[in-house]
Short mmCIF file of C-alpha atoms in Angstrom, two decimals:
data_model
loop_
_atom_site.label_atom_id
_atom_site.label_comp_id
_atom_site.label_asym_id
_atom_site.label_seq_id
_atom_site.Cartn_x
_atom_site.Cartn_y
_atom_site.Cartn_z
CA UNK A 1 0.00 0.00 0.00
CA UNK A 2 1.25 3.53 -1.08
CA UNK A 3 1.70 6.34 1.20
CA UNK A 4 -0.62 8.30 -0.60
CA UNK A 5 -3.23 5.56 0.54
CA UNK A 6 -2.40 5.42 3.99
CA UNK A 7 -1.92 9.57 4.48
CA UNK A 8 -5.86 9.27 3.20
CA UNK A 9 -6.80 6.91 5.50
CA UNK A 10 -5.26 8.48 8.56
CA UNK A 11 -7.23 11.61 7.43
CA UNK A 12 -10.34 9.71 7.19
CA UNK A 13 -9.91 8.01 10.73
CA UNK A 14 -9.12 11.42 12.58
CA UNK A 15 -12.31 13.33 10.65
CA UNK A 16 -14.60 10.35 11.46
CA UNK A 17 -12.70 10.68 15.33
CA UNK A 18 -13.70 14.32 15.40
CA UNK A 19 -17.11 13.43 14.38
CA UNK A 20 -17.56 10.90 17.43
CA UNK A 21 -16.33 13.22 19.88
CA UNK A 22 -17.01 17.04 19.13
CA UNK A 23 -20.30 16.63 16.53
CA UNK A 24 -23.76 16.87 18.10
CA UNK A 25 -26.15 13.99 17.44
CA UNK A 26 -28.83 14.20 15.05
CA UNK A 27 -31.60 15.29 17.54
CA UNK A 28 -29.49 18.58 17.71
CA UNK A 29 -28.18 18.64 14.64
CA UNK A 30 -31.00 18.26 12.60
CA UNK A 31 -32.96 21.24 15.22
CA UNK A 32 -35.21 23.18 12.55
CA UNK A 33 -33.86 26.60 13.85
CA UNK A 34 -29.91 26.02 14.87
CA UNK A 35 -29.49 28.12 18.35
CA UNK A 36 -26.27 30.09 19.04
CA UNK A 37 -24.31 26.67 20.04
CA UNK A 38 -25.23 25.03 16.99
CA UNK A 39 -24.67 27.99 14.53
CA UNK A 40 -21.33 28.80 16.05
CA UNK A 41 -20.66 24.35 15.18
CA UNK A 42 -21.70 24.53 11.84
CA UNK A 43 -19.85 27.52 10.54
CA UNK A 44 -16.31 25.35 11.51
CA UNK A 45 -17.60 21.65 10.78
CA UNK A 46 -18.45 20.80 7.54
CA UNK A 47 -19.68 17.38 8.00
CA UNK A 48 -22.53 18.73 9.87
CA UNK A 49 -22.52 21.28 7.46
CA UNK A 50 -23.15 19.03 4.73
CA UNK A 51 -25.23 16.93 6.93
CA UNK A 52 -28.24 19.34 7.61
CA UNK A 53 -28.26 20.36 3.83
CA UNK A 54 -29.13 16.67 3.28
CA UNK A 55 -32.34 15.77 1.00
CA UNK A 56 -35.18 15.45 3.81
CA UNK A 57 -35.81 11.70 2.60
CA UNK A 58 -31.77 10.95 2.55
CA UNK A 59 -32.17 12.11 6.23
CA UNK A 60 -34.75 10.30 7.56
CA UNK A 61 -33.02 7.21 5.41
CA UNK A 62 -29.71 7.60 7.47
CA UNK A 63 -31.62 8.58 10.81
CA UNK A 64 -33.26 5.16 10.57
CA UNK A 65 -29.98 3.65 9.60
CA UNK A 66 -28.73 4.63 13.07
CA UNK A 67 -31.19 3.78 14.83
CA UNK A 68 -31.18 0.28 13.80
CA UNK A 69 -27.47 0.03 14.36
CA UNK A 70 -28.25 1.47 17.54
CA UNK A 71 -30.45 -1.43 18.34
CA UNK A 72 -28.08 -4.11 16.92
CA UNK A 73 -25.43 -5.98 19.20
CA UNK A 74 -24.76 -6.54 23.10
CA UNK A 75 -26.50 -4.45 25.63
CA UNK A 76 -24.51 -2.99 28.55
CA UNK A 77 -25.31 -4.38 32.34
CA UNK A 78 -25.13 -2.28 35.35
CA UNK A 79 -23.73 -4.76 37.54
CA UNK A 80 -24.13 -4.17 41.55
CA UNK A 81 -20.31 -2.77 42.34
CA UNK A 82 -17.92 -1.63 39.52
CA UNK A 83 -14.21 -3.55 39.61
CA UNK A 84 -11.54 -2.94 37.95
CA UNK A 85 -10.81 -4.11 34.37
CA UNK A 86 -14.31 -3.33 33.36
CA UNK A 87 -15.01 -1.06 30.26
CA UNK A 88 -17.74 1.11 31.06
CA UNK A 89 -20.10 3.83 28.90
CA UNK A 90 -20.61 7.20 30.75
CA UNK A 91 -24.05 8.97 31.20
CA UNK A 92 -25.07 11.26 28.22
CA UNK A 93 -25.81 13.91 30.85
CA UNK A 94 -21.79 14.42 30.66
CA UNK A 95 -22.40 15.08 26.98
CA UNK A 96 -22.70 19.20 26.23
CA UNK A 97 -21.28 22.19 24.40
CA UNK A 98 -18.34 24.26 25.36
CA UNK A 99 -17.15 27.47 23.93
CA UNK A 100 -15.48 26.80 21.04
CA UNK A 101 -18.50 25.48 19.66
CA UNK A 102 -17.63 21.82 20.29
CA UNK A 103 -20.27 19.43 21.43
CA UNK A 104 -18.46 17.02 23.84
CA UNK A 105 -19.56 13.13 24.01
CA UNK A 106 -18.37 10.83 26.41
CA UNK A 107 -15.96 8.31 25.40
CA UNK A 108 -15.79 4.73 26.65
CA UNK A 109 -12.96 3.81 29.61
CA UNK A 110 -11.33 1.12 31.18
CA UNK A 111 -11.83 1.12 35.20
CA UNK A 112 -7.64 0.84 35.95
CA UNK A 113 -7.77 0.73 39.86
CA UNK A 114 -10.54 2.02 42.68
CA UNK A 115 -9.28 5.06 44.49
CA UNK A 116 -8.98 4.12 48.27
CA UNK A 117 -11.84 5.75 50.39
CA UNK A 118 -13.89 6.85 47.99
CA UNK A 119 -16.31 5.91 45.00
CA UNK A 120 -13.85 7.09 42.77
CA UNK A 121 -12.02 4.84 40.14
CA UNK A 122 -9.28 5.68 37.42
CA UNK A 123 -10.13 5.09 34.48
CA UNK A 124 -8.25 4.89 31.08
CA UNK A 125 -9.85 6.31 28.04
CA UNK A 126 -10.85 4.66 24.95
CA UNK A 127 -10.96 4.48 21.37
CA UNK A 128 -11.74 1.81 18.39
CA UNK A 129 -9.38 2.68 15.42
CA UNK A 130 -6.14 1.21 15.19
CA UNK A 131 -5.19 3.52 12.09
CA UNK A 132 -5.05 6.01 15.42
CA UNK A 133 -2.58 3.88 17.69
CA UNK A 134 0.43 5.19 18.97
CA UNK A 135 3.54 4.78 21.13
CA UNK A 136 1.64 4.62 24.92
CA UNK A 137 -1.66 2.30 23.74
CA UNK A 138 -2.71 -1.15 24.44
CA UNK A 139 -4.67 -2.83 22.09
CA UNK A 140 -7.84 -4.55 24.11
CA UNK A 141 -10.26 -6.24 21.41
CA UNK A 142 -12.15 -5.71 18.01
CA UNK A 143 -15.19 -4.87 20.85
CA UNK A 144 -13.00 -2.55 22.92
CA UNK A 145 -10.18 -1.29 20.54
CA UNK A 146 -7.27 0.26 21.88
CA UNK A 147 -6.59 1.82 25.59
CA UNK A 148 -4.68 4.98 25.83
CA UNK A 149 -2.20 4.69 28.66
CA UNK A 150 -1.04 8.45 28.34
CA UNK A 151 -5.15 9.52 28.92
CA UNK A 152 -5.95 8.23 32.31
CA UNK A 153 -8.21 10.50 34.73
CA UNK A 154 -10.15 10.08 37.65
CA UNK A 155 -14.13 9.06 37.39
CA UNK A 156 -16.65 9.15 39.79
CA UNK A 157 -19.56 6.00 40.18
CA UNK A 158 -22.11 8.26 39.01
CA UNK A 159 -20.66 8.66 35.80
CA UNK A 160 -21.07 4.92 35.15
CA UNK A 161 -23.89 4.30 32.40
CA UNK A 162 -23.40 0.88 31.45
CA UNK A 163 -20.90 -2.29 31.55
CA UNK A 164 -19.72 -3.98 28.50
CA UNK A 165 -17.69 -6.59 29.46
CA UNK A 166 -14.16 -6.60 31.31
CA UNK A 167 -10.69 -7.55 29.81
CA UNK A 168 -8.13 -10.25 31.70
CA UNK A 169 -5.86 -9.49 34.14
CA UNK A 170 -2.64 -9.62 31.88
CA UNK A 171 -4.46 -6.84 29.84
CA UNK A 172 -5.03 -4.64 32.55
CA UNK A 173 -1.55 -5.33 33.76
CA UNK A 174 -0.37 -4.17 30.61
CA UNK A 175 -2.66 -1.06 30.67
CA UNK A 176 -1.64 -0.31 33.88
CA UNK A 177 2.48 -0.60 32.85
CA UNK A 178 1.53 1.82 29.64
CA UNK A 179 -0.28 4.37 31.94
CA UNK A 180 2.67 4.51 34.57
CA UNK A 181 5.31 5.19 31.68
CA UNK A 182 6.76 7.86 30.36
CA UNK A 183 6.65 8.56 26.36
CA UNK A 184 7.98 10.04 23.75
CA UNK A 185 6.06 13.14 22.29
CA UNK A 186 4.27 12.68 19.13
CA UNK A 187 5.03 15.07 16.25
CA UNK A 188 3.35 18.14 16.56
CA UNK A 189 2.71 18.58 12.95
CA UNK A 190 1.12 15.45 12.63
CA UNK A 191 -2.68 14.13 12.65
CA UNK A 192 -1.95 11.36 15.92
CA UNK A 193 -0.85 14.95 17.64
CA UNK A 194 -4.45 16.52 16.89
CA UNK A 195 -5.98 13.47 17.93
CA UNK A 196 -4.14 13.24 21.10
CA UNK A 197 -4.84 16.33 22.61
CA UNK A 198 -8.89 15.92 21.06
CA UNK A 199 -9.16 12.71 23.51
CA UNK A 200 -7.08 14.94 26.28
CA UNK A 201 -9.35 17.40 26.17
CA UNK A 202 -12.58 14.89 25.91
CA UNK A 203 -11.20 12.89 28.72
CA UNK A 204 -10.84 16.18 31.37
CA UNK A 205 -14.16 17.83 30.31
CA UNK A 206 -16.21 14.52 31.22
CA UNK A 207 -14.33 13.99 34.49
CA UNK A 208 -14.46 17.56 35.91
CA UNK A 209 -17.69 16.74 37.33
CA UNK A 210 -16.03 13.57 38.95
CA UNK A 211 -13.23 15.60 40.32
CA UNK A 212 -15.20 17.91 42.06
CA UNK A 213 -17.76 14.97 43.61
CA UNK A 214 -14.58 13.33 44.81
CA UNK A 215 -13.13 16.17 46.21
CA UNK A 216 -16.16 17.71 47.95
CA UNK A 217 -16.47 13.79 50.20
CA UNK A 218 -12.96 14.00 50.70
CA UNK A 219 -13.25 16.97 52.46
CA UNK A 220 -15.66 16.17 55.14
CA UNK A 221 -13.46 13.06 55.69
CA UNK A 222 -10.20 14.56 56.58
CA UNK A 223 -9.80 15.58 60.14
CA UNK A 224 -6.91 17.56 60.06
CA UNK A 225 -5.95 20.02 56.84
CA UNK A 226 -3.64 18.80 54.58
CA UNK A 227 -2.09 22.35 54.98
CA UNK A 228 -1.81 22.56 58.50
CA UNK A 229 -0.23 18.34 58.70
CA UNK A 230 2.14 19.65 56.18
CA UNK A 231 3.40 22.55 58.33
CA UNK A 232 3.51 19.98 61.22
CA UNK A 233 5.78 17.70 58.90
CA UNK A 234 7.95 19.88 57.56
CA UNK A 235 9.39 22.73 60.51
CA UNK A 236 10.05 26.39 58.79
CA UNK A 237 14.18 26.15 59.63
CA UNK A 238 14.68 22.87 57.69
CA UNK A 239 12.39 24.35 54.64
CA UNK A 240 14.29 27.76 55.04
CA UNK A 241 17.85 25.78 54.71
CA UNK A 242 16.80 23.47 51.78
CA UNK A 243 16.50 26.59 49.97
CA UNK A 244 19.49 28.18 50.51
CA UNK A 245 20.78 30.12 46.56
CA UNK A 246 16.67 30.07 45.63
CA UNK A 247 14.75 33.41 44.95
CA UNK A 248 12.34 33.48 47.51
CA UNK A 249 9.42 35.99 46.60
CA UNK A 250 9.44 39.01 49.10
CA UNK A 251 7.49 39.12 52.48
CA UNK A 252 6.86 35.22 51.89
CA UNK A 253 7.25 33.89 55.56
CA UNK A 254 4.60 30.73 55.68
CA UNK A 255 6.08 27.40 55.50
CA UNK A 256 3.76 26.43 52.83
CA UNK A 257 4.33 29.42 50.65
CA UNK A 258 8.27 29.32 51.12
CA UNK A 259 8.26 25.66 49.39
CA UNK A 260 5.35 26.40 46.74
CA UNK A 261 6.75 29.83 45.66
CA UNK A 262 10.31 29.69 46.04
CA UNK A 263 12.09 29.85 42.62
CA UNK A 264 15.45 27.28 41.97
CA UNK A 265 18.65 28.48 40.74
CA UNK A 266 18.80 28.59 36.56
CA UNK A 267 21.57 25.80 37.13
CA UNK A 268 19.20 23.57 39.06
CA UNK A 269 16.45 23.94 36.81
CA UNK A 270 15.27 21.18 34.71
CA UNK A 271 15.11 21.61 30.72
CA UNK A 272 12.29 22.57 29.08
CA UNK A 273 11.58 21.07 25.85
CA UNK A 274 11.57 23.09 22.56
CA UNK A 275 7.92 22.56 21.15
CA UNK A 276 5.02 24.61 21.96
CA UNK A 277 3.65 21.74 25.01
CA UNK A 278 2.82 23.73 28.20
CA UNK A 279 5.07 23.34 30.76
CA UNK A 280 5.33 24.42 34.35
CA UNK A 281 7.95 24.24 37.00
CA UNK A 282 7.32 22.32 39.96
CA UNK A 283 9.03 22.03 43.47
CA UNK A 284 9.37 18.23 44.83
CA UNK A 285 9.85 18.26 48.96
CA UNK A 286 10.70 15.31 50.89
CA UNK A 287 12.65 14.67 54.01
CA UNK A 288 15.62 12.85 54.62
CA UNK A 289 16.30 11.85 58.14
CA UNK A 290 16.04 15.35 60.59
CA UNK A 291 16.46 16.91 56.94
CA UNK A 292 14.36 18.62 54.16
CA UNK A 293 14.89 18.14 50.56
CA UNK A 294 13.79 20.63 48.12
CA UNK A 295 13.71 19.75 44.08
CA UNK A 296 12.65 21.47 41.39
CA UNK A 297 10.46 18.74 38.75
CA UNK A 298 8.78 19.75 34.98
CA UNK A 299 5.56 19.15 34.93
CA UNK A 300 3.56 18.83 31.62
CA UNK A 301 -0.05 20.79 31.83
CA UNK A 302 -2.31 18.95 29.37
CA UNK A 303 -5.34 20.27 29.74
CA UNK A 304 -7.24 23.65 32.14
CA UNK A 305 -11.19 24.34 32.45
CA UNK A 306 -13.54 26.10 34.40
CA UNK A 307 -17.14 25.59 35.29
CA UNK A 308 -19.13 26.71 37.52
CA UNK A 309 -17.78 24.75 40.25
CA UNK A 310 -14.51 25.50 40.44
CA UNK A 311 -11.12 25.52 37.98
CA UNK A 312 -9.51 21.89 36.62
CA UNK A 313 -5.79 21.54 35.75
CA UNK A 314 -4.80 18.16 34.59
CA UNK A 315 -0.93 17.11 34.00
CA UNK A 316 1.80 14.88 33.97
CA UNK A 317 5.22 14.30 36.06
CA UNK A 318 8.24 13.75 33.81
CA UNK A 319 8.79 10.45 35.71
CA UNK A 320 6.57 8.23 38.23
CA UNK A 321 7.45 8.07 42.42
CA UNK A 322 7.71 4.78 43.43
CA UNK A 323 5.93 6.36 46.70
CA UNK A 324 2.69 7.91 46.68
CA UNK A 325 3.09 11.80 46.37
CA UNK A 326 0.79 14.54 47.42
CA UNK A 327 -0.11 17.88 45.14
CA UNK A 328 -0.86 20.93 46.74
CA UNK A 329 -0.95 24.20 44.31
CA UNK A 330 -2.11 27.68 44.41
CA UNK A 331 -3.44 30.17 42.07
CA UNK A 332 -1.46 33.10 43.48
CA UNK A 333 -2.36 36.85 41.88
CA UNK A 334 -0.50 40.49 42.17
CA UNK A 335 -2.59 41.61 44.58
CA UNK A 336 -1.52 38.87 47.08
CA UNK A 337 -4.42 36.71 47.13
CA UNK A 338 -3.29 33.16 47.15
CA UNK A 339 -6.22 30.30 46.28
CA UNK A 340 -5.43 27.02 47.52
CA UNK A 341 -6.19 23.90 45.30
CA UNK A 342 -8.04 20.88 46.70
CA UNK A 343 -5.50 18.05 47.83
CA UNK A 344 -4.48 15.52 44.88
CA UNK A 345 -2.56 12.30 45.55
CA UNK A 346 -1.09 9.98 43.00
CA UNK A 347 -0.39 6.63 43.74
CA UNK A 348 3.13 5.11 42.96
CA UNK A 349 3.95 4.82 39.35
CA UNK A 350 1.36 7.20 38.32
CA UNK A 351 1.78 10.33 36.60
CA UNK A 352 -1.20 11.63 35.51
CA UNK A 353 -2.77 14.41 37.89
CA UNK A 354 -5.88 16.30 38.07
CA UNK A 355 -5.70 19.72 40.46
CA UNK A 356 -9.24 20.98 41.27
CA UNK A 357 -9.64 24.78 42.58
CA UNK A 358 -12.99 24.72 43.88
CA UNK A 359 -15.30 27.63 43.96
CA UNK A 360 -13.08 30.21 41.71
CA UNK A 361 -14.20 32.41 39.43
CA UNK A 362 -13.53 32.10 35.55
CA UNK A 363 -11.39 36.02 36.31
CA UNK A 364 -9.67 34.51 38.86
CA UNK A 365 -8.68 31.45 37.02
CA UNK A 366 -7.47 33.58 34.29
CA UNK A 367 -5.70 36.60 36.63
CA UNK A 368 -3.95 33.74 38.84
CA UNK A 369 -0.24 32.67 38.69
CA UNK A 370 -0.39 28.78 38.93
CA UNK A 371 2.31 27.26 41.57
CA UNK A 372 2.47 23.86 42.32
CA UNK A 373 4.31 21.80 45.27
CA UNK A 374 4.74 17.89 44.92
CA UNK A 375 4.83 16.64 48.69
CA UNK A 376 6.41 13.00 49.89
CA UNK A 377 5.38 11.96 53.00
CA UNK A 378 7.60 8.50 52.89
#
């Protein structure tokens, strides 16, 4: 097969991938007076474009054709208690416009691993066109298609619409190994690149709800502040000497602040790659005997969004902890006002993260400076 061949295919599977995740569905699409969400769609897509000027009988001839695929096949259970290496649907209430003039659809995941405590699970997106595999997937099934181990997020129960089946243990193993792994960037000039950060930005939009859920029953669970155990953990002196040659921002004086804000040395500052990825500079603290350690770490942000509820920022380390880690951040503006982010822990050999501000305003999400600490307790 030529290249000419395949470069059409590719371009076939990534417009029939944006079609699946960012068109609306033919209930809103075919609307007989297009409101403001739908106009703004259909001056940028022109599948839907050339859908709605459709022949009324060629319409109702490919409406029916859905439908009867829709009715074809397996039906999804809802079994009693969701496990692990399950592949689940997620409600259509998730499903909604943004902005741009997108209309975002949920996507099918794999349940990876139940976050302790809670009714939480992470889950690893998915997607059914091999033509769209990549360095960091897993092929599942012909049913399931392929698991993308560099899109995993955190989901909670209520988001669960229907089970379609589970893959073996090996599999998830193998999931699990792909999602704890660091890899290479894709080209940024190619379609897999486009596609990528399409399914990033599908994947954070359906869990923000999740991520606020789990966050609000984590709060009235924790006795003590993380805050206030971390200034119990780590005593101002030992912070203040771990960053001896750092820029310190003036009249800083809180433990907490001192190891958020505090700026490393150029020559201890890790590399930044030279593509147009977002990246931000973290500080890693851990102690060491009567000691404190303090690290500067690149973090990769994939994905930010506000709603209502609060502000999401999702991300990746550079490398996985073979200890759980805790993420504390702020949102820190010129006039001094410093918004502290919900707690976030990642389990060992994770490095995916999700940082939820909750209850800020969209100006404050845009005014704020975003600062973020990686804590080990270990």
């Amino acid at each position: 097969m030529n290249t000419t061949i395949d470069d059409t295919q590719l371009k076939r599977a990534w417009q029939t991938a944006f079609e699946l995740r960012l068109c609306p569905d033919g209930i809103i699409l075919f609307a007989e007076t297009p409101d403001e969400n739908l106009h703004r769609h259909l001056q940028m897509c022109h599948i839907c474009r050339e859908k709605r000027e459709m022949p009324l009988a060629q319409r109702a001839a490919w409406e029916e054709l859905q439908r009867r695929f829709a009715g074809v096949g397996q039906k999804p259970a809802r079994p009693e208690k969701p496990v692990a290496g399950q592949v689940w649907s997620l409600k259509r209430s998730l499903a909604g416009w943004i902005e741009e003039g997108y209309f975002y659809k949920p996507p099918m995941v794999l349940l990876l691993e139940r976050i302790e405590g809670s009714r939480g699970f992470k889950a690893v997106q998915l997607y059914g066109d091999r033509l769209l595999m990549g360095e960091g997937d897993v092929w599942l099934d012909d049913r399931f298609g392929f698991a993308q181990g560099w899109n995993c997020y955190s989901l909670h129960e209520d988001a669960f619409d229907g089970c379609w089946g589970a893959v073996a243990g090996m599999t998830l193993n193998q999931v699990a190994e792909s999602v704890s792994m660091k890899h290479a960037p894709v080209d940024e000039d190619s379609i897999l690149y486009f596609f990528r950060r399409m399914e990033i930005k599908v994947g954070a939009r359906v869990a923000l709800p999740s991520v606020a859920v789990l966050v609000e029953k984590w709060e009235t669970s924790v006795e003590e502040s993380v805050i206030d155990f971390f200034k119990r953990l780590f005593p101002v002196e030992a912070v203040k000497n771990a960053l001896t040659g750092w820029r310190i921002p003036d009249g800083v004086v809180d433990v907490f602040q001192l190891a958020v804000s505090a700026v490393a040395p150029s020559k201890m500052a890790p590399l930044k790659a030279a593509n147009k990825t977002c990246y931000l500079q973290a500080n890693y603290i851990r102690k060491k005997g009567e000691s404190v350690i303090i690290e500067p770490l690149l973090t990769e942000i994939t994905f930010t969004d506000w709603h209502g509820g609060g502000y999401l920022v999702s991300g990746r380390l550079a490398e996985p902890f073979a200890n759980p880690v805790q993420l504390l951040a702020v949102l820190s503006h010129a006039s001094g006002q410093q918004i502290q982010s919900e707690p976030s822990t990642l389990t060992p050999e994770t490095i995916d993260f999700d940082i939820f501000f909750k209850g800020v305003s969209r100006a404050e999400t845009v005014s704020g400076h975003l600062q973020l600490l990686v804590v080990s307790y270990a």
